[in-house]
Short mmCIF file of N, CA and C in Angstrom, two decimals:
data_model
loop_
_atom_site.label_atom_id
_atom_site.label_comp_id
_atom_site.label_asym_id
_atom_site.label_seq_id
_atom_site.Cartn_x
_atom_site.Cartn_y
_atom_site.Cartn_z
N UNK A 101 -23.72 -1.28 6.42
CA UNK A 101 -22.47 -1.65 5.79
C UNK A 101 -22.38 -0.91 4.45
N UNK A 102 -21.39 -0.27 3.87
CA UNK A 102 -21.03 0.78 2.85
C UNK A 102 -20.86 -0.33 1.89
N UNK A 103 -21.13 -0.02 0.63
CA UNK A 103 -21.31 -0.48 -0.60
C UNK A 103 -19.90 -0.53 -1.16
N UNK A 104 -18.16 0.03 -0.48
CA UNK A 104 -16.96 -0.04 -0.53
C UNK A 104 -16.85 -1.57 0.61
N UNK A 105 -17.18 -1.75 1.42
CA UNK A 105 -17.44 -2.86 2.56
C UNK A 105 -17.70 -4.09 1.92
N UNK A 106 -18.72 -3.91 1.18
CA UNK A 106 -18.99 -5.19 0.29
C UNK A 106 -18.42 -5.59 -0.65
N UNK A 107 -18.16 -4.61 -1.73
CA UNK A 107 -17.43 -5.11 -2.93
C UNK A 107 -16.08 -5.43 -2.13
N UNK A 108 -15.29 -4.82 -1.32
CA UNK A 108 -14.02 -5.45 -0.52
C UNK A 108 -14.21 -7.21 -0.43
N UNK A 109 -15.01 -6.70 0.55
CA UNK A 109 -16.04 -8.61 0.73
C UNK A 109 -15.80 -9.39 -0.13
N UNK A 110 -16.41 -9.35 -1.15
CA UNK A 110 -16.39 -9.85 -2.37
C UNK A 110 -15.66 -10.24 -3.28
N UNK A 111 -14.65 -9.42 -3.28
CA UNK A 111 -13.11 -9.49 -3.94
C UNK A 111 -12.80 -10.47 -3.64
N UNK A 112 -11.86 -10.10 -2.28
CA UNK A 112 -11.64 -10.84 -1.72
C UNK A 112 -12.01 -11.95 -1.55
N UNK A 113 -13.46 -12.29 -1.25
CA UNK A 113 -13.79 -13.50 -1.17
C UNK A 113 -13.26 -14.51 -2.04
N UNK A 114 -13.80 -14.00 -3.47
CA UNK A 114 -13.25 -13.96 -4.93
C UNK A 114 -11.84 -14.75 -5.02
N UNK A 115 -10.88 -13.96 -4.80
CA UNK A 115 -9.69 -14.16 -5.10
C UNK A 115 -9.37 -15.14 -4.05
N UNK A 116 -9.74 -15.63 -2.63
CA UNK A 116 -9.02 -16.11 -1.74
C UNK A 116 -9.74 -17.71 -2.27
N UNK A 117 -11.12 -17.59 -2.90
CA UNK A 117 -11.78 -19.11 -2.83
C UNK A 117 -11.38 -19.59 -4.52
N UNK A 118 -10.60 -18.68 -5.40
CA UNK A 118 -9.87 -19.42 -6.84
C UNK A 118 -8.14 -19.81 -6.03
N UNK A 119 -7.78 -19.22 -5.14
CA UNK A 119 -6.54 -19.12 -5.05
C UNK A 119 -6.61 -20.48 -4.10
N UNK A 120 -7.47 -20.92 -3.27
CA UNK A 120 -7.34 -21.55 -2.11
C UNK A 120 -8.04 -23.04 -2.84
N UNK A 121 -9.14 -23.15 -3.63
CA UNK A 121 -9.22 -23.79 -4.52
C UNK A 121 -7.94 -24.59 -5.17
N UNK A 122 -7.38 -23.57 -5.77
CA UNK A 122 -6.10 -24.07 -6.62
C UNK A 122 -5.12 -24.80 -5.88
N UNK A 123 -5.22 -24.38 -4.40
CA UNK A 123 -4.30 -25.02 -3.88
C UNK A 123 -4.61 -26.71 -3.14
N UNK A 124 -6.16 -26.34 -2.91
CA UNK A 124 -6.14 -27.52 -2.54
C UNK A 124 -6.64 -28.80 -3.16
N UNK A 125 -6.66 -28.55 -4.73
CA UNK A 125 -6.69 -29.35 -6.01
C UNK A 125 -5.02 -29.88 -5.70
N UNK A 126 -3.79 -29.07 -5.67
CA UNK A 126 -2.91 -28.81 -5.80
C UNK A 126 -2.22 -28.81 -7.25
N UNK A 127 -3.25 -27.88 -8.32
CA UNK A 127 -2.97 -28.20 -9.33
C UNK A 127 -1.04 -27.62 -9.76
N UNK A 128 -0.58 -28.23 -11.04
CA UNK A 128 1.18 -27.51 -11.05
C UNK A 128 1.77 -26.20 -10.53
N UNK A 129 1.16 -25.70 -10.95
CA UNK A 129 1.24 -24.35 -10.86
C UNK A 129 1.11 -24.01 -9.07
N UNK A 130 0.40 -24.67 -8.01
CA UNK A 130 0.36 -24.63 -7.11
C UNK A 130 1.81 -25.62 -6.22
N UNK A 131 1.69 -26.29 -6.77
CA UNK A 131 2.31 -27.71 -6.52
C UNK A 131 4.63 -27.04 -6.63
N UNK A 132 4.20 -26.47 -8.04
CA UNK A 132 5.26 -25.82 -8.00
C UNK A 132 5.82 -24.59 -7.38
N UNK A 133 4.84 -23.78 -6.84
CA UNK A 133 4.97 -22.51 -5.99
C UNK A 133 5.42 -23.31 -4.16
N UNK A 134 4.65 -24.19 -3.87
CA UNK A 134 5.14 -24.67 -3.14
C UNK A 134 6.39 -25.12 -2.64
N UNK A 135 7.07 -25.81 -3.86
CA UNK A 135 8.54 -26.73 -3.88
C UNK A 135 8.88 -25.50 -3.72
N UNK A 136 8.95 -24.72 -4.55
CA UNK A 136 9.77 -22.78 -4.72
C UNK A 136 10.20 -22.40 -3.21
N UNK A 137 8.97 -22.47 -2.44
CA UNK A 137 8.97 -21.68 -0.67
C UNK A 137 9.78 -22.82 0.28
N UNK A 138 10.01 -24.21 -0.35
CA UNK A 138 9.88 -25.33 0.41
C UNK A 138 9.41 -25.82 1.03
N UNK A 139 7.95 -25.77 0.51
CA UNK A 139 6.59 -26.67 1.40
C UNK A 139 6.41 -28.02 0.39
N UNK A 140 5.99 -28.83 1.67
CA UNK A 140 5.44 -29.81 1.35
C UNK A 140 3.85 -29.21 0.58
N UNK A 141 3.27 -30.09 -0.33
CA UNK A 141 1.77 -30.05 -1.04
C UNK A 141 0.75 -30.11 -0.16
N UNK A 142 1.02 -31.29 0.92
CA UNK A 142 0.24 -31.13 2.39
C UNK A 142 0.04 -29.80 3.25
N UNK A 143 1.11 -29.23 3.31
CA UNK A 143 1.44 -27.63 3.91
C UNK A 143 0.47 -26.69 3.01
N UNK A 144 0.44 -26.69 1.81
CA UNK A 144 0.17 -25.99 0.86
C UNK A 144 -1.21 -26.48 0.57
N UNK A 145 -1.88 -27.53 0.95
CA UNK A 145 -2.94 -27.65 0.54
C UNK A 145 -4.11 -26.89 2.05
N UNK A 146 -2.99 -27.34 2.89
CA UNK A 146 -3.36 -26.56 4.58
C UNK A 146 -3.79 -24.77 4.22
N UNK A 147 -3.22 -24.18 3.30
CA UNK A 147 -3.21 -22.83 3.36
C UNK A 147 -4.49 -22.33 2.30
N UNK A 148 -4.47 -23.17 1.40
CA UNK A 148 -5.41 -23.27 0.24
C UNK A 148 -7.07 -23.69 1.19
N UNK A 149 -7.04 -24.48 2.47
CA UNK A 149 -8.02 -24.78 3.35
C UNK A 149 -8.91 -23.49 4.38
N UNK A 150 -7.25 -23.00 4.48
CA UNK A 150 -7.20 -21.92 5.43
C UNK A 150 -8.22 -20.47 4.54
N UNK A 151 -7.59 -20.11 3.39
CA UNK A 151 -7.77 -19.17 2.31
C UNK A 151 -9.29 -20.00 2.19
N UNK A 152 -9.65 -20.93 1.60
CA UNK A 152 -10.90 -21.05 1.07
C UNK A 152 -12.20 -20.94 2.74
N UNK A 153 -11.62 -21.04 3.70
CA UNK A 153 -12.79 -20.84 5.00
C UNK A 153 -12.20 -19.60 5.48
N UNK A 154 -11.58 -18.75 5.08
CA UNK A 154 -11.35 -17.17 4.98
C UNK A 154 -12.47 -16.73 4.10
N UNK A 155 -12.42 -17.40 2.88
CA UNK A 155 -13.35 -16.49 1.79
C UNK A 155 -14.76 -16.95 2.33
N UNK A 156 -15.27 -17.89 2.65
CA UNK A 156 -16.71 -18.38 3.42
C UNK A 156 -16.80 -17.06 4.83
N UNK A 157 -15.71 -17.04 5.37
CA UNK A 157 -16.20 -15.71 6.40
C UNK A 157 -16.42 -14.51 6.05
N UNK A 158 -15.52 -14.07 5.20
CA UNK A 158 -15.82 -13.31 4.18
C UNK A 158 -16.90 -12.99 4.17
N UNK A 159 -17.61 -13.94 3.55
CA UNK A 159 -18.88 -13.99 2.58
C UNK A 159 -20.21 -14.00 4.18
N UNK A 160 -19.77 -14.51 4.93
CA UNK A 160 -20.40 -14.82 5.95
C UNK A 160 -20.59 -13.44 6.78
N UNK A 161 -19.87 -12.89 6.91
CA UNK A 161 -19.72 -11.60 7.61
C UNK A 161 -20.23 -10.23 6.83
N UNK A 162 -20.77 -10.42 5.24
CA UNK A 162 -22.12 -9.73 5.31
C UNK A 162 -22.77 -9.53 6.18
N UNK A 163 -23.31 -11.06 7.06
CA UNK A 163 -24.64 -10.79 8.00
C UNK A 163 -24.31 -10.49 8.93
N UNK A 164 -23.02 -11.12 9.33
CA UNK A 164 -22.20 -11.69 10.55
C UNK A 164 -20.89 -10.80 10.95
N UNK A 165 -21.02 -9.22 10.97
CA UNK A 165 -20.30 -8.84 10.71
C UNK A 165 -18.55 -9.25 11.70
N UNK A 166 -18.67 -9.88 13.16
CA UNK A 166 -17.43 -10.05 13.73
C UNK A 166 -16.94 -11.14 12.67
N UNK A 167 -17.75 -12.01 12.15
CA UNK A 167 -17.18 -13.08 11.63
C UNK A 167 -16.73 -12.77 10.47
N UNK A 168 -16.77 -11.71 9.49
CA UNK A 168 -15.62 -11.13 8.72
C UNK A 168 -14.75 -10.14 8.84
N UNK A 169 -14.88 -10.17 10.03
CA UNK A 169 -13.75 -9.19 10.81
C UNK A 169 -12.54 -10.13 11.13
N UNK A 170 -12.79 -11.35 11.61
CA UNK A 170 -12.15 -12.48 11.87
C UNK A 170 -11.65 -12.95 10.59
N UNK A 171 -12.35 -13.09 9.51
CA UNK A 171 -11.56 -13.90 8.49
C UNK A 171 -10.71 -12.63 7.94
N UNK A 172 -11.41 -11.07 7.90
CA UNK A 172 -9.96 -10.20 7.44
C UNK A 172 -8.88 -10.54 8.32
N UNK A 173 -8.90 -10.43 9.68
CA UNK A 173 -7.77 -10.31 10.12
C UNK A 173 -6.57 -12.02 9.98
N UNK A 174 -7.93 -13.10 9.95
CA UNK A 174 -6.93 -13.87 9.34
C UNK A 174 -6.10 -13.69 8.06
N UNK A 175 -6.99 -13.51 6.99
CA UNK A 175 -6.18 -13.02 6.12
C UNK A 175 -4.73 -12.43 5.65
N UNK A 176 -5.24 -11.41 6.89
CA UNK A 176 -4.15 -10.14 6.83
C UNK A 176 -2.54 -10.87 7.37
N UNK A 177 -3.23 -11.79 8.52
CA UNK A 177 -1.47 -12.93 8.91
C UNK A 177 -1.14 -13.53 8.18
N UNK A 178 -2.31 -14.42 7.41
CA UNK A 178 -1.85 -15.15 5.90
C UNK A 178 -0.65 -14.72 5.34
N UNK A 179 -1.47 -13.55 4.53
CA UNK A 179 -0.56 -12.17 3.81
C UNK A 179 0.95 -11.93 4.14
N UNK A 180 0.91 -11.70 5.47
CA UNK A 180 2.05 -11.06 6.09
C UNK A 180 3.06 -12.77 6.11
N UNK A 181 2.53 -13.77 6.37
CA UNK A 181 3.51 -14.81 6.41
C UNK A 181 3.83 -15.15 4.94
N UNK A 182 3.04 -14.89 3.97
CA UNK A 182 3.45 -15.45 2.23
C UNK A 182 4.63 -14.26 2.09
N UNK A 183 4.49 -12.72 2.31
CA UNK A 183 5.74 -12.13 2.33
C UNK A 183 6.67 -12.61 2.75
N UNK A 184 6.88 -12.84 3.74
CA UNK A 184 8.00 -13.19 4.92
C UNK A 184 8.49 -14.61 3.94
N UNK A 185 8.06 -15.69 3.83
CA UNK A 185 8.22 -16.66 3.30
C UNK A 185 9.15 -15.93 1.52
N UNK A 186 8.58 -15.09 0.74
CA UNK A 186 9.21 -15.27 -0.39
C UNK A 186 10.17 -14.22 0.03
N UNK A 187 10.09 -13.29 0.95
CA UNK A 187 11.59 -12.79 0.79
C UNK A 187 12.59 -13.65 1.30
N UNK A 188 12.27 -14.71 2.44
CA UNK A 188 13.24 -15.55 3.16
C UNK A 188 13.50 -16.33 1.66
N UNK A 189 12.96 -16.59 0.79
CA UNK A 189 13.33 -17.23 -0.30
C UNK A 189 14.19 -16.72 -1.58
N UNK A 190 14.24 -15.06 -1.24
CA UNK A 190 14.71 -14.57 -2.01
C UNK A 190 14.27 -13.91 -3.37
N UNK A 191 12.98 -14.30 -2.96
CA UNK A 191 11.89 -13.25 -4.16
C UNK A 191 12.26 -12.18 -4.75
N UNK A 192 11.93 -11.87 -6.06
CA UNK A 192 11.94 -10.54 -6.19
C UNK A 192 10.29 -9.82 -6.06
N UNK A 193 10.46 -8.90 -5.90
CA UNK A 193 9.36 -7.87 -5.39
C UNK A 193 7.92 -8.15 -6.18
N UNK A 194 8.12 -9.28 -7.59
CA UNK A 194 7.00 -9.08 -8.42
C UNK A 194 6.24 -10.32 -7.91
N UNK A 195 6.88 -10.75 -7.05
CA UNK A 195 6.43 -12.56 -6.55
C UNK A 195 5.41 -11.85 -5.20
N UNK A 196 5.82 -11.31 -4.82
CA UNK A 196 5.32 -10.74 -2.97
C UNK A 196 4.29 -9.71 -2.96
N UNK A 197 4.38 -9.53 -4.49
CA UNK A 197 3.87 -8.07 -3.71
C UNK A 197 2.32 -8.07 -4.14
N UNK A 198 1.74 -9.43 -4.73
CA UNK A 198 0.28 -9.35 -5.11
C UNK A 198 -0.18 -9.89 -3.36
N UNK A 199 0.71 -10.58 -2.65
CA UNK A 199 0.74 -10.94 -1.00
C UNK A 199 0.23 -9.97 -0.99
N UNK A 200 1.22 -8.71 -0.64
CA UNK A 200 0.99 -7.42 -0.05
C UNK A 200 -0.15 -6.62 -0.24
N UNK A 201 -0.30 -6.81 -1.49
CA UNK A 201 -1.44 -6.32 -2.05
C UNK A 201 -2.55 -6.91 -1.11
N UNK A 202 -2.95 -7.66 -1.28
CA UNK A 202 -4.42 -8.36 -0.91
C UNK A 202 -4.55 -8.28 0.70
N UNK A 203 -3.21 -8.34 1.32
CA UNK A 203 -3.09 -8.34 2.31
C UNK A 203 -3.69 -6.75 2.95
N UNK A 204 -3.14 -5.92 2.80
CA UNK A 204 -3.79 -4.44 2.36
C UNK A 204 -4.79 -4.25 1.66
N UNK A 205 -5.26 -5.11 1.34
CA UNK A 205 -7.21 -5.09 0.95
C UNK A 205 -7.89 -5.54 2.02
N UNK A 206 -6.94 -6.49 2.42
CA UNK A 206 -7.72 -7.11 3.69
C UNK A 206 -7.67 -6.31 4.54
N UNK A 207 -6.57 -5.42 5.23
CA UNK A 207 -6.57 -4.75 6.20
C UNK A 207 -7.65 -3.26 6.07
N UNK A 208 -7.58 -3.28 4.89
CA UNK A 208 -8.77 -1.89 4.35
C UNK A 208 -10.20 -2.86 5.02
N UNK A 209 -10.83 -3.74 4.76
CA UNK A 209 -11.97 -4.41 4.61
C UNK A 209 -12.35 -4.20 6.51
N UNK A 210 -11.52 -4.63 7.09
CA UNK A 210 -11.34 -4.64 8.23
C UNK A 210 -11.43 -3.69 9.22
N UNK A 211 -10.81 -2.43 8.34
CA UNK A 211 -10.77 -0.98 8.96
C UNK A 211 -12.36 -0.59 8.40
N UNK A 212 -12.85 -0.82 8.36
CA UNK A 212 -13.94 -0.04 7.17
C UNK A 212 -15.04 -1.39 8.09
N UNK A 213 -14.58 -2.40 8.61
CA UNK A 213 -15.88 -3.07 8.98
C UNK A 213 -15.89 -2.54 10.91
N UNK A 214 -14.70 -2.18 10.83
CA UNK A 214 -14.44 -1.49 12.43
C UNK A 214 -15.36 0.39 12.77
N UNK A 215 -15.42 0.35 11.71
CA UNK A 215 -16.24 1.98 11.58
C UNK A 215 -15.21 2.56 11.06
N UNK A 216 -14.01 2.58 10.34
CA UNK A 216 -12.87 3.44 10.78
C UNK A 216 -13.46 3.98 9.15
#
């Protein structure tokens, strides 16, 4: 596994287990991003569940490599549905596009754990 493979890993892991954390505290700031999309806190604490046993495969798929192949590609639908969701909401581009972003880290992590 390439030393770009891991730190991906890692990031990610990173960012999905503060973000998924936050959500399923449901601290304001979460609580209010929610009302924004029109989710219930329940919905939103579901995704914050989802994101935090993404970042455990993640982390897991060091050893295990299908099993962070699996949590990128979950990821990567995550991603693609938080877009979809803030443009259906009417986002502007600065709301979506850290989605996109990560989402495209994920899909890098993935390509790179595939041999590509």
């Amino acid at each position: 596994m390439s030393t770009t493979t891991i730190v991906l890993a890692v990031l990610l892991a990173a960012i999905f287990l503060l973000l998924g954390a936050a959500k399923l505290a449901a601290v304001p700031a979460m609580r209010q991003a929610a009302a924004h999309v029109g989710m219930t806190t329940t919905h939103y604490r579901l995704l914050g569940a989802l994101e935090v046993a993404a970042a455990a495969g993640l982390l897991a798929g060091l050893r295990i490599t299908a099993l962070g192949a699996a949590a990128a590609a979950g990821l990567i639908l995550l991603m693609a549905g938080a877009v979809v969701i803030h443009l259906r909401s009417g986002d502007p581009a600065a709301r979506y596009l850290p989605a996109a972003v990560v989402g495209a880290l994920a899909a890098a992590h993935l390509v790179l754990l595939a041999g590509g």
